[in-house]
PDB file of C-alpha atoms in Angstrom:
ATOM      1  CA  MET A   1      78.077 -59.046  36.819  1.00 53.00           C
ATOM      2  CA  LEU A   2      77.034 -55.485  37.622  1.00 53.00           C
ATOM      3  CA  TYR A   3      77.487 -54.583  33.965  1.00 57.00           C
ATOM      4  CA  LYS A   4      75.078 -57.350  32.845  1.00 58.00           C
ATOM      5  CA  LYS A   5      72.294 -56.171  35.198  1.00 58.00           C
ATOM      6  CA  ASN A   6      72.498 -52.606  33.878  1.00 58.00           C
ATOM      7  CA  SER A   7      72.334 -53.694  30.231  1.00 57.00           C
ATOM      8  CA  GLN A   8      69.311 -55.948  30.912  1.00 57.00           C
ATOM      9  CA  ALA A   9      67.543 -53.151  32.777  1.00 53.00           C
ATOM     10  CA  LYS A  10      68.096 -50.776  29.860  1.00 54.00           C
ATOM     11  CA  LYS A  11      66.668 -53.316  27.388  1.00 56.00           C
ATOM     12  CA  GLN A  12      63.478 -53.800  29.392  1.00 59.00           C
ATOM     13  CA  ARG A  13      62.690 -50.102  29.894  1.00 65.00           C
ATOM     14  CA  GLY A  14      62.100 -48.996  26.285  1.00 68.00           C
ATOM     15  CA  VAL A  15      59.919 -50.122  23.375  1.00 74.00           C
ATOM     16  CA  ALA A  16      61.744 -51.489  20.389  1.00 82.00           C
ATOM     17  CA  LEU A  17      61.379 -49.632  17.121  1.00 84.00           C
ATOM     18  CA  LEU A  18      60.048 -52.784  15.462  1.00 85.00           C
ATOM     19  CA  GLU A  19      57.317 -53.145  18.090  1.00 86.00           C
ATOM     20  CA  LEU A  20      56.296 -49.518  17.565  1.00 87.00           C
ATOM     21  CA  ILE A  21      56.096 -49.953  13.766  1.00 90.00           C
ATOM     22  CA  ILE A  22      53.955 -53.096  14.156  1.00 91.00           C
ATOM     23  CA  ALA A  23      51.584 -51.340  16.589  1.00 91.00           C
ATOM     24  CA  ILE A  24      51.167 -48.376  14.206  1.00 93.00           C
ATOM     25  CA  GLY A  25      50.519 -50.773  11.306  1.00 93.00           C
ATOM     26  CA  VAL A  26      47.813 -52.631  13.246  1.00 93.00           C
ATOM     27  CA  ILE A  27      46.149 -49.338  14.203  1.00 93.00           C
ATOM     28  CA  GLY A  28      46.246 -48.251  10.537  1.00 92.00           C
ATOM     29  CA  VAL A  29      44.590 -51.466   9.333  1.00 91.00           C
ATOM     30  CA  LEU A  30      41.858 -51.193  11.976  1.00 90.00           C
ATOM     31  CA  THR A  31      41.236 -47.544  11.083  1.00 89.00           C
ATOM     32  CA  ALA A  32      40.900 -48.374   7.391  1.00 88.00           C
ATOM     33  CA  ALA A  33      38.364 -51.098   8.193  1.00 85.00           C
ATOM     34  CA  VAL A  34      36.286 -48.765  10.372  1.00 86.00           C
ATOM     35  CA  VAL A  35      36.291 -46.009   7.734  1.00 84.00           C
ATOM     36  CA  GLY A  36      35.164 -48.494   5.059  1.00 79.00           C
ATOM     37  CA  LEU A  37      32.311 -49.785   7.226  1.00 80.00           C
ATOM     38  CA  ALA A  38      31.218 -46.251   8.119  1.00 79.00           C
ATOM     39  CA  SER A  39      31.132 -45.290   4.441  1.00 75.00           C
ATOM     40  CA  GLN A  40      28.953 -48.306   3.619  1.00 76.00           C
ATOM     41  CA  ALA A  41      26.640 -47.468   6.517  1.00 76.00           C
ATOM     42  CA  PHE A  42      26.141 -43.883   5.271  1.00 76.00           C
ATOM     43  CA  THR A  43      25.465 -45.088   1.719  1.00 77.00           C
ATOM     44  CA  SER A  44      22.916 -47.591   3.005  1.00 83.00           C
ATOM     45  CA  LEU A  45      21.271 -44.888   5.115  1.00 85.00           C
ATOM     46  CA  ASN A  46      21.061 -42.566   2.089  1.00 85.00           C
ATOM     47  CA  GLN A  47      19.485 -45.346   0.010  1.00 85.00           C
ATOM     48  CA  LYS A  48      16.843 -45.936   2.694  1.00 87.00           C
ATOM     49  CA  GLU A  49      16.102 -42.211   2.904  1.00 87.00           C
ATOM     50  CA  LEU A  50      15.693 -41.973  -0.877  1.00 86.00           C
ATOM     51  CA  VAL A  51      13.418 -45.032  -1.002  1.00 86.00           C
ATOM     52  CA  ASN A  52      11.318 -43.567   1.843  1.00 86.00           C
ATOM     53  CA  ASN A  53      11.027 -40.210   0.056  1.00 84.00           C
ATOM     54  CA  LEU A  54       9.972 -41.933  -3.168  1.00 86.00           C
ATOM     55  CA  SER A  55       7.388 -44.046  -1.352  1.00 85.00           C
ATOM     56  CA  ASN A  56       6.011 -40.984   0.463  1.00 83.00           C
ATOM     57  CA  LEU A  57       5.775 -39.073  -2.815  1.00 82.00           C
ATOM     58  CA  LYS A  58       3.915 -41.908  -4.508  1.00 85.00           C
ATOM     59  CA  SER A  59       1.516 -42.273  -1.605  1.00 83.00           C
ATOM     60  CA  GLY A  60       0.818 -38.539  -1.308  1.00 81.00           C
ATOM     61  CA  ILE A  61       0.385 -38.030  -5.037  1.00 82.00           C
ATOM     62  CA  SER A  62      -1.899 -41.063  -5.372  1.00 80.00           C
ATOM     63  CA  THR A  63      -4.042 -39.865  -2.467  1.00 78.00           C
ATOM     64  CA  VAL A  64      -4.484 -36.338  -3.807  1.00 76.00           C
ATOM     65  CA  TYR A  65      -4.593 -36.938  -7.553  1.00 77.00           C
ATOM     66  CA  GLY A  66      -5.584 -40.576  -7.949  1.00 72.00           C
ATOM     67  CA  ARG A  67      -9.315 -39.953  -7.842  1.00 70.00           C
ATOM     68  CA  PHE A  68      -9.134 -37.221 -10.509  1.00 72.00           C
ATOM     69  CA  GLY A  69      -6.690 -38.726 -13.008  1.00 72.00           C
ATOM     70  CA  ASP A  70      -5.445 -35.263 -14.029  1.00 78.00           C
ATOM     71  CA  TYR A  71      -1.854 -34.480 -13.084  1.00 79.00           C
ATOM     72  CA  SER A  72      -1.473 -31.241 -15.060  1.00 77.00           C
ATOM     73  CA  ASP A  73      -0.403 -29.118 -12.038  1.00 75.00           C
ATOM     74  CA  ILE A  74       1.618 -31.842 -10.282  1.00 76.00           C
ATOM     75  CA  ALA A  75       4.916 -29.950 -10.556  1.00 74.00           C
ATOM     76  CA  THR A  76       3.556 -26.643  -9.219  1.00 72.00           C
ATOM     77  CA  VAL A  77       4.764 -25.763  -5.720  1.00 65.00           C
ATOM     78  CA  GLY A  78       3.129 -22.861  -3.928  1.00 63.00           C
ATOM     79  CA  THR A  79       4.800 -20.099  -1.933  1.00 61.00           C
ATOM     80  CA  ASP A  80       4.256 -22.072   1.279  1.00 59.00           C
ATOM     81  CA  GLY A  81       6.589 -24.810   0.010  1.00 59.00           C
ATOM     82  CA  ARG A  82       3.737 -27.275  -0.488  1.00 62.00           C
ATOM     83  CA  GLN A  83       2.683 -28.678  -3.795  1.00 68.00           C
ATOM     84  CA  ILE A  84      -0.615 -27.265  -5.025  1.00 61.00           C
ATOM     85  CA  GLY A  85      -3.178 -29.789  -3.821  1.00 63.00           C
ATOM     86  CA  GLY A  86      -0.985 -30.755  -0.844  1.00 66.00           C
ATOM     87  CA  ALA A  87       0.359 -33.984  -2.327  1.00 70.00           C
ATOM     88  CA  TYR A  88       3.914 -33.317  -1.177  1.00 73.00           C
ATOM     89  CA  ALA A  89       6.169 -30.721   0.413  1.00 71.00           C
ATOM     90  CA  ALA A  90       9.442 -29.422  -0.997  1.00 68.00           C
ATOM     91  CA  ASP A  91      11.249 -31.461   1.697  1.00 70.00           C
ATOM     92  CA  ASP A  92       9.843 -34.650   0.172  1.00 72.00           C
ATOM     93  CA  LEU A  93      11.929 -33.905  -2.924  1.00 77.00           C
ATOM     94  CA  ASN A  94      15.201 -34.387  -1.039  1.00 75.00           C
ATOM     95  CA  ASN A  95      17.667 -36.732  -2.710  1.00 79.00           C
ATOM     96  CA  PRO A  96      20.526 -37.553  -0.306  1.00 79.00           C
ATOM     97  CA  PHE A  97      22.749 -38.387  -3.289  1.00 78.00           C
ATOM     98  CA  GLY A  98      22.643 -34.909  -4.790  1.00 75.00           C
ATOM     99  CA  ILE A  99      20.221 -33.483  -7.323  1.00 76.00           C
ATOM    100  CA  ASP A 100      16.702 -33.105  -5.883  1.00 75.00           C
ATOM    101  CA  LEU A 101      13.850 -35.230  -7.149  1.00 81.00           C
ATOM    102  CA  ALA A 102      11.616 -33.766  -9.848  1.00 81.00           C
ATOM    103  CA  VAL A 103       7.925 -34.497 -10.304  1.00 83.00           C
ATOM    104  CA  LEU A 104       6.452 -34.195 -13.807  1.00 82.00           C
ATOM    105  CA  SER A 105       3.143 -35.015 -15.388  1.00 81.00           C
ATOM    106  CA  ALA A 106       3.250 -37.862 -17.908  1.00 81.00           C
ATOM    107  CA  SER A 107       1.130 -39.411 -20.607  1.00 80.00           C
ATOM    108  CA  VAL A 108      -0.812 -42.649 -20.348  1.00 79.00           C
ATOM    109  CA  ASN A 109      -1.700 -44.247 -23.682  1.00 78.00           C
ATOM    110  CA  SER A 110      -0.742 -40.921 -25.325  1.00 78.00           C
ATOM    111  CA  ASN A 111      -3.258 -39.000 -23.182  1.00 81.00           C
ATOM    112  CA  ALA A 112      -1.381 -36.033 -21.703  1.00 80.00           C
ATOM    113  CA  ASP A 113      -1.306 -35.346 -17.958  1.00 81.00           C
ATOM    114  CA  THR A 114      -2.992 -38.596 -16.952  1.00 80.00           C
ATOM    115  CA  GLY A 115       0.009 -39.938 -15.053  1.00 82.00           C
ATOM    116  CA  TYR A 116       3.137 -38.687 -13.327  1.00 84.00           C
ATOM    117  CA  VAL A 117       6.845 -39.409 -13.155  1.00 85.00           C
ATOM    118  CA  VAL A 118       9.348 -38.852 -10.342  1.00 86.00           C
ATOM    119  CA  LYS A 119      12.836 -38.287 -11.734  1.00 86.00           C
ATOM    120  CA  VAL A 120      15.910 -39.254  -9.706  1.00 86.00           C
ATOM    121  CA  ALA A 121      19.346 -38.056 -10.813  1.00 84.00           C
ATOM    122  CA  GLY A 122      22.786 -37.961  -9.243  1.00 83.00           C
ATOM    123  CA  LEU A 123      23.067 -41.666  -8.438  1.00 84.00           C
ATOM    124  CA  GLY A 124      26.113 -43.823  -8.939  1.00 85.00           C
ATOM    125  CA  ILE A 125      25.930 -47.301 -10.441  1.00 86.00           C
ATOM    126  CA  ASP A 126      25.590 -49.108  -7.097  1.00 87.00           C
ATOM    127  CA  GLU A 127      22.945 -46.684  -5.806  1.00 86.00           C
ATOM    128  CA  CYS A 128      20.971 -46.970  -9.064  1.00 86.00           C
ATOM    129  CA  ILE A 129      20.955 -50.764  -8.882  1.00 87.00           C
ATOM    130  CA  ALA A 130      19.965 -50.785  -5.202  1.00 88.00           C
ATOM    131  CA  VAL A 131      17.120 -48.278  -5.622  1.00 87.00           C
ATOM    132  CA  VAL A 132      15.700 -49.949  -8.744  1.00 87.00           C
ATOM    133  CA  ASN A 133      15.843 -53.374  -7.094  1.00 87.00           C
ATOM    134  CA  GLN A 134      14.157 -52.131  -3.912  1.00 87.00           C
ATOM    135  CA  ILE A 135      11.203 -50.246  -5.385  1.00 86.00           C
ATOM    136  CA  GLY A 136      11.146 -50.816  -9.121  1.00 80.00           C
ATOM    137  CA  THR A 137       8.155 -53.154  -9.304  1.00 81.00           C
ATOM    138  CA  THR A 138       6.017 -51.003  -6.990  1.00 86.00           C
ATOM    139  CA  TRP A 139       5.728 -48.414  -9.781  1.00 86.00           C
ATOM    140  CA  ASP A 140       3.892 -48.791 -13.102  1.00 83.00           C
ATOM    141  CA  PHE A 141       6.911 -47.735 -15.145  1.00 82.00           C
ATOM    142  CA  VAL A 142      10.673 -47.627 -14.543  1.00 84.00           C
ATOM    143  CA  TYR A 143      12.978 -45.848 -16.976  1.00 83.00           C
ATOM    144  CA  VAL A 144      16.748 -45.821 -16.526  1.00 83.00           C
ATOM    145  CA  GLY A 145      18.820 -43.851 -18.981  1.00 77.00           C
ATOM    146  CA  THR A 146      19.876 -40.386 -19.960  1.00 70.00           C
ATOM    147  CA  ALA A 147      17.789 -37.318 -19.188  1.00 63.00           C
ATOM    148  CA  SER A 148      14.356 -37.085 -20.735  1.00 68.00           C
ATOM    149  CA  THR A 149      11.558 -34.582 -20.217  1.00 67.00           C
ATOM    150  CA  THR A 150       8.573 -36.431 -21.655  1.00 72.00           C
ATOM    151  CA  PHE A 151       7.309 -39.866 -20.706  1.00 74.00           C
ATOM    152  CA  ASP A 152       4.474 -42.169 -21.665  1.00 72.00           C
ATOM    153  CA  ILE A 153       4.223 -44.596 -18.774  1.00 70.00           C
ATOM    154  CA  THR A 154       2.447 -47.168 -20.917  1.00 67.00           C
ATOM    155  CA  ALA A 155       5.254 -47.231 -23.469  1.00 63.00           C
ATOM    156  CA  THR A 156       6.241 -50.581 -24.850  1.00 55.00           C
ATOM    157  CA  VAL A 157       9.770 -51.960 -24.917  1.00 49.00           C
ATOM    158  CA  ALA A 158      12.482 -49.361 -25.357  1.00 57.00           C
ATOM    159  CA  ASP A 159      16.179 -49.564 -24.609  1.00 55.00           C
ATOM    160  CA  GLU A 160      15.952 -47.606 -21.369  1.00 61.00           C
ATOM    161  CA  ILE A 161      12.688 -49.020 -19.970  1.00 68.00           C
ATOM    162  CA  ILE A 162      13.417 -51.778 -17.490  1.00 68.00           C
ATOM    163  CA  TYR A 163       9.961 -52.251 -16.047  1.00 72.00           C
ATOM    164  CA  SER A 164       6.490 -51.559 -17.302  1.00 68.00           C
ATOM    165  CA  ASN A 165       3.117 -53.004 -16.381  1.00 64.00           C
ATOM    166  CA  SER A 166       2.840 -53.975 -20.035  1.00 66.00           C
ATOM    167  CA  ASP A 167       6.186 -55.853 -20.012  1.00 69.00           C
ATOM    168  CA  SER A 168       7.708 -56.951 -16.709  1.00 72.00           C
ATOM    169  CA  SER A 169      10.111 -59.389 -18.432  1.00 76.00           C
ATOM    170  CA  LEU A 170      12.674 -56.578 -18.723  1.00 74.00           C
ATOM    171  CA  PHE A 171      13.123 -56.417 -14.939  1.00 80.00           C
ATOM    172  CA  THR A 172      16.190 -58.673 -14.791  1.00 82.00           C
ATOM    173  CA  PRO A 173      19.482 -58.218 -12.928  1.00 84.00           C
ATOM    174  CA  ALA A 174      21.403 -58.138 -16.225  1.00 84.00           C
ATOM    175  CA  ASN A 175      19.149 -55.441 -17.711  1.00 82.00           C
ATOM    176  CA  ILE A 176      19.239 -53.365 -14.519  1.00 83.00           C
ATOM    177  CA  LEU A 177      23.045 -53.550 -14.445  1.00 85.00           C
ATOM    178  CA  THR A 178      23.306 -52.630 -18.133  1.00 83.00           C
ATOM    179  CA  GLN A 179      21.019 -49.605 -17.795  1.00 82.00           C
ATOM    180  CA  CYS A 180      22.484 -48.391 -14.495  1.00 84.00           C
ATOM    181  CA  SER A 181      26.010 -48.599 -15.937  1.00 83.00           C
ATOM    182  CA  THR A 182      25.382 -45.915 -18.574  1.00 74.00           C
ATOM    183  CA  ALA A 183      26.866 -42.462 -18.171  1.00 58.00           C
ATOM    184  CA  SER A 184      24.720 -39.706 -16.602  1.00 65.00           C
ATOM    185  CA  VAL A 185      22.154 -42.180 -15.407  1.00 75.00           C
ATOM    186  CA  GLU A 186      18.715 -41.014 -14.369  1.00 83.00           C
ATOM    187  CA  ILE A 187      15.819 -43.021 -12.990  1.00 84.00           C
ATOM    188  CA  ALA A 188      12.232 -42.101 -13.789  1.00 84.00           C
ATOM    189  CA  LEU A 189       9.513 -43.854 -11.816  1.00 85.00           C
ATOM    190  CA  GLY A 190       6.010 -43.472 -13.204  1.00 83.00           C
ATOM    191  CA  SER A 191       2.503 -44.181 -11.998  1.00 84.00           C
ATOM    192  CA  ARG A 192      -1.094 -43.117 -12.513  1.00 79.00           C
TER     193      ARG A 192
END
């Protein structure tokens, strides 16, 4: 009888190897879930920051240049870090996904420097789709495709244009997905 008590006492003192493996597995699954949620939260935060920066740029540029209609010096930033005319600061060009935003003058109805474009590069497919869906129709022109340096924001249908005041029928989920799925995607948002 004394032998049985000792063997039962020994069994109850330690943790079985199987129990330890199960506990480690549960902790691993929970950790993976938390890491996945944290990653999604950071991506969502970056998307919101980019959308805010784009909205601030549009507002500042429209306020400073809108009454003149001449955007010839829109890309010129002074030594103080502010854009000539004060439309935006260098900090407003921050893209949390990588390559900074670029502001260029654009043509309207083939008239040079009568509009502007904000170029966004460095986005993945999901980020491209989210950004275009969130702010695409608030701009006069949305181009998604490979890098370009000249834009006419009143251009008619082209393969890479997914929204234009002259043709909003292109702004469809299928077209956005197709354009955002191309390699080295770049978004150009234009206004005047």
